[in-house]
Coordinates of C-alpha atoms and ligand atoms in Angstrom, one line a residue:
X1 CA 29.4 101.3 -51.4
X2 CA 28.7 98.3 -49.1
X3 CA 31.9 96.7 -49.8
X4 CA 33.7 99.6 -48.4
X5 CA 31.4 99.7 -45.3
X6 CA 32.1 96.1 -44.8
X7 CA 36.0 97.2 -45.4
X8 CA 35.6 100.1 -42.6
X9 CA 33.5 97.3 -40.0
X10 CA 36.4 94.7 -40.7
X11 CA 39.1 97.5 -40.4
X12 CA 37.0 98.7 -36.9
X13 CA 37.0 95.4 -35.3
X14 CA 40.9 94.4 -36.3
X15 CA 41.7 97.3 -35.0
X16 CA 39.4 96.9 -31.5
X17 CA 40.9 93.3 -31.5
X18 CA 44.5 94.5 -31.5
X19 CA 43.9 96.8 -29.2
X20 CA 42.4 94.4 -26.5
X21 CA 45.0 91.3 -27.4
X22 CA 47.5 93.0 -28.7
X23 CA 50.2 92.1 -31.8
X24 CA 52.2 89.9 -29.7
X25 CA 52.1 86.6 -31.2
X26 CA 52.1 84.7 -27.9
X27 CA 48.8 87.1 -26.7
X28 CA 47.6 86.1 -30.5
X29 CA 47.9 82.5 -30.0
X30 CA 46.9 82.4 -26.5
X31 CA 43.3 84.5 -27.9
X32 CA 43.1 82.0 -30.7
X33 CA 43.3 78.9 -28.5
X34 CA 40.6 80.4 -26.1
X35 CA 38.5 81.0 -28.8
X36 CA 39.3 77.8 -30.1
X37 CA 38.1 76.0 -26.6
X38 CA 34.5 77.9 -27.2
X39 CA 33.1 77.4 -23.7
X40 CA 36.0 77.2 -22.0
X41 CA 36.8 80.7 -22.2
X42 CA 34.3 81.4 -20.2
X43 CA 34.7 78.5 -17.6
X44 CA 33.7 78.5 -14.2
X45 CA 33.7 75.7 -11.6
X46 CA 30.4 76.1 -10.3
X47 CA 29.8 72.7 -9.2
X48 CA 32.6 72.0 -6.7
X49 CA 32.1 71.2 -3.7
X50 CA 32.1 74.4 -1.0
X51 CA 34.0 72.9 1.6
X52 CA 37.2 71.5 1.5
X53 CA 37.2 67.4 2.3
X54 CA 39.0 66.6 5.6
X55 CA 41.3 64.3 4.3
X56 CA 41.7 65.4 0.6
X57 CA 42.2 68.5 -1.5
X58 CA 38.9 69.7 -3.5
X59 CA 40.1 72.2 -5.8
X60 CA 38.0 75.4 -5.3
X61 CA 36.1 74.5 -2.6
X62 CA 36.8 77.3 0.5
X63 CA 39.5 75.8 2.7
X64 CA 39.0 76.9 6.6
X65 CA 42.1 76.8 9.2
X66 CA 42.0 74.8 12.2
X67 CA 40.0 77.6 14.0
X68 CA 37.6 77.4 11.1
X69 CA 38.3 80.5 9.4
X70 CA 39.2 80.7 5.8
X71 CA 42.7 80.9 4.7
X72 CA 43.9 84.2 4.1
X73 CA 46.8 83.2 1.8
X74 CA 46.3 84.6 -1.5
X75 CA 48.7 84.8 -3.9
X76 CA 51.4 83.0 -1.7
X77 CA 53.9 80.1 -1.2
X78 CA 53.9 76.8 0.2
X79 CA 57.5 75.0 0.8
X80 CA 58.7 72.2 3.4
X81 CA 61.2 73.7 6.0
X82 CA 62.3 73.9 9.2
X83 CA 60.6 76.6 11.4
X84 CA 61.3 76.7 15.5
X85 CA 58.7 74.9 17.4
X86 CA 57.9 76.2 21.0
X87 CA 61.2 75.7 22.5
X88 CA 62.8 77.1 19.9
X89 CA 64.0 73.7 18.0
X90 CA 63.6 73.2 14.7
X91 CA 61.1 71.0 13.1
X92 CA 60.2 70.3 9.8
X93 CA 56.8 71.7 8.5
X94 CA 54.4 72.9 5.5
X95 CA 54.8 76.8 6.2
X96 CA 52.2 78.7 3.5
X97 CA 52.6 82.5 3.4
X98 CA 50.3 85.0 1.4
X99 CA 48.0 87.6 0.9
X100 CA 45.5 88.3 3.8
X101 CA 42.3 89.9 1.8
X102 CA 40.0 89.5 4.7
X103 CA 39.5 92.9 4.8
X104 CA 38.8 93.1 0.5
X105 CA 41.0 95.5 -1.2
X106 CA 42.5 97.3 2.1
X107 CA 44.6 96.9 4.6
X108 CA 46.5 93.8 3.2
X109 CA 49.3 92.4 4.9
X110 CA 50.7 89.2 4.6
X111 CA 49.7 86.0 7.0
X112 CA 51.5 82.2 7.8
X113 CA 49.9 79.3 8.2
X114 CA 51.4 75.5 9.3
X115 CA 50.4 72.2 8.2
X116 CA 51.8 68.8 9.0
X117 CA 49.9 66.8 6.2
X118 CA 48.6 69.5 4.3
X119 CA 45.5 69.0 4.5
X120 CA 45.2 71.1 8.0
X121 CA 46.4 74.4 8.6
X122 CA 47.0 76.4 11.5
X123 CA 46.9 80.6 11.3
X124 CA 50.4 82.0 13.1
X125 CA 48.7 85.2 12.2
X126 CA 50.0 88.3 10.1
X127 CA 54.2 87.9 10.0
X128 CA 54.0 91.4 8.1
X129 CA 51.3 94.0 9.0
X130 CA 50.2 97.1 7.1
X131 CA 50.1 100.6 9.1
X132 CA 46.8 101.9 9.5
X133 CA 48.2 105.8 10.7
X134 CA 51.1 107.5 11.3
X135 CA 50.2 107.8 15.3
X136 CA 50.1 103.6 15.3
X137 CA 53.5 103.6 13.4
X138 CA 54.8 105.7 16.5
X139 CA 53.0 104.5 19.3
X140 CA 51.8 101.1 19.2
X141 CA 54.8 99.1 20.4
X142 CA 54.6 96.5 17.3
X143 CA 55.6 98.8 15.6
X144 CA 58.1 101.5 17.7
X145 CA 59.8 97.5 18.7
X146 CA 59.8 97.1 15.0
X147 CA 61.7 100.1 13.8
X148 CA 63.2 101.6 16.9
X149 CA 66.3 103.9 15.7
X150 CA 64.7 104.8 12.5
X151 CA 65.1 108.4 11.7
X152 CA 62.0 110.2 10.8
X153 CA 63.0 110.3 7.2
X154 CA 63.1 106.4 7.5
X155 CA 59.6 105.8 9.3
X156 CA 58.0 108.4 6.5
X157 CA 59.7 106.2 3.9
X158 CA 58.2 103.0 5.6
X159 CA 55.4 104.5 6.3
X160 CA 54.5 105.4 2.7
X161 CA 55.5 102.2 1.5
X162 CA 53.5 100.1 3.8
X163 CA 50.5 101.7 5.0
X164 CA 47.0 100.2 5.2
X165 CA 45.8 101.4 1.5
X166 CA 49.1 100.8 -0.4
X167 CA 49.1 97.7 -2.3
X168 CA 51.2 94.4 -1.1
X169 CA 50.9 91.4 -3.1
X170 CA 52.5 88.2 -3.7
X171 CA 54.6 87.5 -1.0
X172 CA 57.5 85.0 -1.1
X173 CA 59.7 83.8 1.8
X174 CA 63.0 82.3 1.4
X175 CA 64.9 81.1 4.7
X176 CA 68.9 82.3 4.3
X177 CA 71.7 79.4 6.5
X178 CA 74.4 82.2 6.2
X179 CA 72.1 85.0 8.2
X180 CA 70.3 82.6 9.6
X181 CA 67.3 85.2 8.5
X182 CA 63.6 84.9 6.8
X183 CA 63.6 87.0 3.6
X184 CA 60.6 88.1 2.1
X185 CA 60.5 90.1 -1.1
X186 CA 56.4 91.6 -2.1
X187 CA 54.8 93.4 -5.2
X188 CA 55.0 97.2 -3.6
X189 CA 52.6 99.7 -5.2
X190 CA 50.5 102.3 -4.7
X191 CA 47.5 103.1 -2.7
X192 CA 44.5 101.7 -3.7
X193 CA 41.4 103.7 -4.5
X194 CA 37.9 102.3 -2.8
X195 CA 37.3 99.8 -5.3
X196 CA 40.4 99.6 -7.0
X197 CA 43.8 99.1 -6.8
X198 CA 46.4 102.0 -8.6
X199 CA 49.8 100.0 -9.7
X200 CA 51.5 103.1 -10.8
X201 CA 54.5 102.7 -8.3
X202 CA 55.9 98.6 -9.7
X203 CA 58.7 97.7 -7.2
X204 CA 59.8 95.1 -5.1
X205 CA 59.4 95.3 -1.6
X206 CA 61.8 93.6 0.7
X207 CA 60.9 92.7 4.7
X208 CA 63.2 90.3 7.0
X209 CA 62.7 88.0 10.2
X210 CA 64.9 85.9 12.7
X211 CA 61.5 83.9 12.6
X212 CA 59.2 82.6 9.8
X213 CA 56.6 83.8 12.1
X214 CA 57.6 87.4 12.1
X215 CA 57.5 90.0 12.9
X216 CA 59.0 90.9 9.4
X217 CA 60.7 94.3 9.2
X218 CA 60.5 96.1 6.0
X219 CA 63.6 97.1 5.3
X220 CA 63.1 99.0 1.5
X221 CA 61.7 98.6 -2.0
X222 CA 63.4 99.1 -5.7
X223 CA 63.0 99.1 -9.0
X224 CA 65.1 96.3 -10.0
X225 CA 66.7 95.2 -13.8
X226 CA 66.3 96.9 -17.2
X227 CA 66.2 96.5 -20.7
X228 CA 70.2 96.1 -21.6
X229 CA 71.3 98.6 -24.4
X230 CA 70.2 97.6 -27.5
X231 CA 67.1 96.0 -26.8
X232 CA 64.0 97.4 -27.4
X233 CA 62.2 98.3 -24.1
X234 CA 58.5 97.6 -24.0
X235 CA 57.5 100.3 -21.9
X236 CA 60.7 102.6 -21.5
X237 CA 58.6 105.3 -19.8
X238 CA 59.0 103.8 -16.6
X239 CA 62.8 101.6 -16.2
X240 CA 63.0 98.3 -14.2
X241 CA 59.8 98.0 -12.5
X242 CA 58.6 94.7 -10.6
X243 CA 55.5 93.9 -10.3
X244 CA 54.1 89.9 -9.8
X245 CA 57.2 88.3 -8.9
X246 CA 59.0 84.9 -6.7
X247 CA 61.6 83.0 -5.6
X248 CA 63.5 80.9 -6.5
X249 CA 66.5 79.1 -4.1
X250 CA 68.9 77.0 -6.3
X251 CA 70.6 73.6 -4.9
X252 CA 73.9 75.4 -4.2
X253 CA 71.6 78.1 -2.0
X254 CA 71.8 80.9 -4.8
X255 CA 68.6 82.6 -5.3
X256 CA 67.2 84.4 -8.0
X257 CA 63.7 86.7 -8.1
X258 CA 61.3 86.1 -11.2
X259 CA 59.6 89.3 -11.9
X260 CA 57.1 90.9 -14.6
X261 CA 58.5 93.9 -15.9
X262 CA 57.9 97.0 -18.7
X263 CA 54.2 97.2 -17.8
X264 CA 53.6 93.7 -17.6
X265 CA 55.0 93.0 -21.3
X266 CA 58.1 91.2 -20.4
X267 CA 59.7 88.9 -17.2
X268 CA 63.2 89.3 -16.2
X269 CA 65.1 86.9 -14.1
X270 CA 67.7 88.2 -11.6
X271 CA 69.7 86.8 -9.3
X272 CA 69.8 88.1 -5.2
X273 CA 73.1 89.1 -3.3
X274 CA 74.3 86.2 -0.5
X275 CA 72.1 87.8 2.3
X276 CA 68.8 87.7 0.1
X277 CA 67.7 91.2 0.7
X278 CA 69.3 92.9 -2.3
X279 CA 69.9 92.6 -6.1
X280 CA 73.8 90.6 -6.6
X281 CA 74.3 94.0 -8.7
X282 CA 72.7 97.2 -9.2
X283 CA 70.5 97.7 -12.0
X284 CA 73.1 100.3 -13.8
X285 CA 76.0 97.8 -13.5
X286 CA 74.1 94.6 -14.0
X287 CA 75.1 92.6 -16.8
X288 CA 72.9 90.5 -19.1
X289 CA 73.0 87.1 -18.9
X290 CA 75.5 87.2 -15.7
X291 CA 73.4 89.2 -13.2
X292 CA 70.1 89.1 -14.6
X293 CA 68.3 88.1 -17.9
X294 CA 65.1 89.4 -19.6
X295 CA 62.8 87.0 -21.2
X296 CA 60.4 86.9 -23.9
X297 CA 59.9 90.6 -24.6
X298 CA 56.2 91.7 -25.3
X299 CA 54.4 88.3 -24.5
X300 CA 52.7 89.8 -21.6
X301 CA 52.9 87.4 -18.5
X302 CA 52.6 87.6 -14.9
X303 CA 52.4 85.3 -12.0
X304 CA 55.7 83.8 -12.8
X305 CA 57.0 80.5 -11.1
X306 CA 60.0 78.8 -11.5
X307 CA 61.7 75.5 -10.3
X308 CA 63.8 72.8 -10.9
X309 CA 62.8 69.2 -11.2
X310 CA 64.4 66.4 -10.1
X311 CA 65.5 66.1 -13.6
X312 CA 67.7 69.0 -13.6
X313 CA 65.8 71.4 -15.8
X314 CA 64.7 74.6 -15.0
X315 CA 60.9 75.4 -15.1
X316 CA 59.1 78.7 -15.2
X317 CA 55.5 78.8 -15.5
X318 CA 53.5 82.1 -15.5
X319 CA 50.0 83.8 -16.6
X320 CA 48.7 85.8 -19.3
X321 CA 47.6 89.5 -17.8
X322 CA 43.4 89.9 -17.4
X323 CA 43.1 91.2 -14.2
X324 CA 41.6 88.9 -11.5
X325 CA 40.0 86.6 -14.6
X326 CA 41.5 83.9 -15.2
X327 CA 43.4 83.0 -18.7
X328 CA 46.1 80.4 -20.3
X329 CA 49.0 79.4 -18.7
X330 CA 52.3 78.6 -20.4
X331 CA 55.4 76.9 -19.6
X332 CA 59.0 77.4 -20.7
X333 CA 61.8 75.3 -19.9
X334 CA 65.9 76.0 -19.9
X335 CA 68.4 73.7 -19.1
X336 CA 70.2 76.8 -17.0
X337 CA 69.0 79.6 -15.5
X338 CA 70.3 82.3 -17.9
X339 CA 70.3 79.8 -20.3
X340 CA 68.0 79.3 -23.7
X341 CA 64.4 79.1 -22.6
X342 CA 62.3 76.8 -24.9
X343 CA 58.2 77.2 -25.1
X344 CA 56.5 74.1 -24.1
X345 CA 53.0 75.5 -24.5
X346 CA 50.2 75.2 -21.7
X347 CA 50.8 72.5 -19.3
X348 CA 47.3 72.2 -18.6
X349 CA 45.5 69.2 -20.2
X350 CA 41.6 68.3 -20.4
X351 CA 38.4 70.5 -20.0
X352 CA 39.2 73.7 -18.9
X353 CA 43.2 73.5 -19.5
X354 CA 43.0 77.0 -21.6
X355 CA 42.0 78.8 -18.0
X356 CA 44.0 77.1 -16.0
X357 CA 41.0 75.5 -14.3
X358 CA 40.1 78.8 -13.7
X359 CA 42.9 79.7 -11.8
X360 CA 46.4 82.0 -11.8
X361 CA 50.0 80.4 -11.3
X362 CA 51.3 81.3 -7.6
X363 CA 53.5 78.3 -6.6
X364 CA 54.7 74.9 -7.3
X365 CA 56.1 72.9 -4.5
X366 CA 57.1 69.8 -4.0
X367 CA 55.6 67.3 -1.5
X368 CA 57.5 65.0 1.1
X369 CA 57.0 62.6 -1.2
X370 CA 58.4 64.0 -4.0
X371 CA 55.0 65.0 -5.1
X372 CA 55.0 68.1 -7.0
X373 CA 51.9 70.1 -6.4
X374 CA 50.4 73.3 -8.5
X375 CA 48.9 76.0 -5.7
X376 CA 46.6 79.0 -8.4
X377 CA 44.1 81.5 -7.2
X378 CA 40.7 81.5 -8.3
X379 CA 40.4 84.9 -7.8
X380 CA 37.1 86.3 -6.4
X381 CA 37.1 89.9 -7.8
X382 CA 33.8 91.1 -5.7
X383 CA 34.7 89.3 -2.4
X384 CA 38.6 88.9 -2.8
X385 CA 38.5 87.3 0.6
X386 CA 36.6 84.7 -0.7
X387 CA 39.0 84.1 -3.2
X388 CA 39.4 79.8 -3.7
X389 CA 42.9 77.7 -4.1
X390 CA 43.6 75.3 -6.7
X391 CA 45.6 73.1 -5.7
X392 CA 46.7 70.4 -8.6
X393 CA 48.9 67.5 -8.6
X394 CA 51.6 68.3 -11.1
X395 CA 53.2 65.3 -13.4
X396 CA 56.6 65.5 -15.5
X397 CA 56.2 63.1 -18.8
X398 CA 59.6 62.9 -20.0
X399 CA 60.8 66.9 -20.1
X400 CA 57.4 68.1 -19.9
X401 CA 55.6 69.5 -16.5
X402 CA 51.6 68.8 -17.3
X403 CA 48.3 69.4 -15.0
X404 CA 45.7 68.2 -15.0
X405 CA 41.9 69.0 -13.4
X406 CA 41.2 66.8 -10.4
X407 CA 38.3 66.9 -8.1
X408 CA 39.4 65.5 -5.1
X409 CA 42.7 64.1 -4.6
X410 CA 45.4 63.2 -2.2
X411 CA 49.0 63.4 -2.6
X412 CA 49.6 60.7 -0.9
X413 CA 48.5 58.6 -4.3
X414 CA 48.5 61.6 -7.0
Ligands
DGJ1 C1 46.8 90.0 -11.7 C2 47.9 89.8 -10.7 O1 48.5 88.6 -10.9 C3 47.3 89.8 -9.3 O2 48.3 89.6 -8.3 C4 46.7 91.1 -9.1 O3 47.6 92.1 -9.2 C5 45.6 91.3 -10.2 N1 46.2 91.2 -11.5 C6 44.9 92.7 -10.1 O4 44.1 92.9 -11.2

């Protein structure tokens, strides 16, 4: 009699396990090796410092813009390029885009700040803003500038896409020489509730610039590639969605989106037309391996990056999926974009490596220096405006790319 009750408990919690972590073995192993770290799993950086040194970077500390309010760039990008100064020349400088929460789970829209060491950022203010109301989209001159000889079947359509509630995340900006343009390409979803957010819509929103500054123009948003025939299709229910997604430029200008796809289960890679605005080819006609490529079906990531190092080799880090906590990061590495992708494991070595330092993946740039630096969010789930940067140095031993947790740090001398 008690065997069998101990039978039905064990059979209760396997099953209450699997349905929490899933039977992918990646989500397995990722569980394990949280479990594994004991405390860890349940890390939190309570003891940094709150305010960001003036000369240094102090991982999780807030970080305040030369007006000394914080940085509204959640979820964002941080690259070295040229952006027109006041008269219109170009000059080289740190240009970080993201999410601006400073108003919690509404009205996001996405903000760009400059640096020239940085350490120091000024706000150039929201480059693409949210509509609060239909009478705003079609009155205030922002806006009427913004979309003048759209038809009213166009402004509805923009309108819905971008209002105050609806949910933009994630921004990435690429610049494009042959337009000349600023392309930036959003996670596009659906409104949130109070509290919440609703991500029943997953596509990619699109908005483009002459400046990095903005305004941005939202031109449309798409589902973008699916599961090729023959391939089982995590979530078939609901075909090519995009949800956390970036960039990725190549040396010889091509550039590719890195997306999370089938409900989160599985990334795809796929590479943009020559202007930057568009899939190379539509989702029905894209072909595997050419146009696009799906990657590692089922192990549930998000908060993909890739790069390349100097070394040549492709890199493409990315999150396991718990919300706003925090969780393991993996890397995997490919000597060719649509080529074979090998698992290097976590990048992230020491105390507090199996939560990423309490972080999510958003970007890894590269310094002037040739410094490569990891930029996560500690996300702040009941004040998301409060939300704290980790910014890491990031250090390639042999093929590998490793981080590792440092409390204050220049790049300068990593
Ligand atoms: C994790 C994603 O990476 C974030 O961008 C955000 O969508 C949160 N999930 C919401 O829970």
């Amino acid at each position: 009699m008690k065997k069998w009750k101990y039978g039905c408990a064990l059979f209760l919690a396997v099953c209450v396990a699997a349905s929490i972590i899933g039977t992918d073995p990646y989500r397995i192993a990722d569980a394990f090796s949280r479990l594994g770290q004991g405390p860890d799993f349940l890390y939190k950086w309570k003891d940094v410092p709150n305010v960001q040194g003036e000369q240094d970077f102090t991982p999780g500390a807030q970080w305040k813009d030369e007006e000394g309010n914080l940085i509204q760039a959640h979820g964002g990008q941080v690259q070295y390029m040229e952006v027109p100064d006041e008269n219109g020349r170009k000059k080289k400088q740190y240009v970080w885009i993201g999410e601006n929460k400073s108003t919690g789970h509404f009205g996001n829209c996405f903000a760009v700040y400059t640096s020239d060491d940085l350490y120091h950022w000024e706000c150039r203010g929201d480059v693409l803003r949210s509509i609060a109301s239909w009478q705003q989209l079609t009155e205030d001159p922002y806006f009427t500038e913004l979309y003048k000889g759209c038809s009213q079947e166009e402004l509805k359509e923009i309108f819905s896409c971008i209002h105050a509630q609806a949910v933009m995340e994630r921004p990435k900006m690429l610049y494009n020489a042959a337009t000349d343009q600023y392309v930036i390409w959003f996670h596009s979803d659906d409104a949130t509730s109070k509290n919440t957010y609703k991500y029943d819509v997953g596509m990619a929103g699109v908005a483009v610039s002459d400046s990095p500054f903005g305004p941005f123009r939202f031109l449309h948003r798409q589902r973008l590639s699916q599961c090729p025939k023959g391939e089982i299709d995590c979530y078939p229910f609901s075909k090519g969605e995009a949800r956390d997604l970036n960039l990725f430029q190549d040396r010889d200008q091509t550039a590719y989106i890195v997306y999370t796809s089938e409900n989160n289960k599985t990334l795809y890679i796929s590479r943009l037309n020559e202007s930057y605005t568009d899939l190379c080819t539509d989702p029905e006609n894209a072909v595997s391996g050419k146009d696009f490529m799906r990657l590692f079906p089922g192990a549930m990531r998000e908060a993909p990056v890739l790069i390349r190092g100097e070394n040549g080799r492709y890199y493409l880090m990315s999150s396991s999926t718990t919300g706003w906590m925090s969780n393991q990061a993996r890397v995997w590495s490919a000597d060719s974009i649509f080529g074979t992708w090998q698992n290097d494991g976590n990048p992230c070595i020491g105390v507090g490596a199996n939560v990423t330092f309490d972080s999510q993946s958003t970007c890894l740039f590269r310094a002037e220096n040739g410094q490569w630096i990891y930029y996560g969010d500690r996300w702040n789930a009941k004040d998301l405006a409060d939300s704290r940067y980790i910014w890491l140095p990031v250090q390639f031993a042999g093929e590998r790319l490793t981080i590792s947790w440092k409390e204050r740090w220049r790049w300068e001398e990593p």
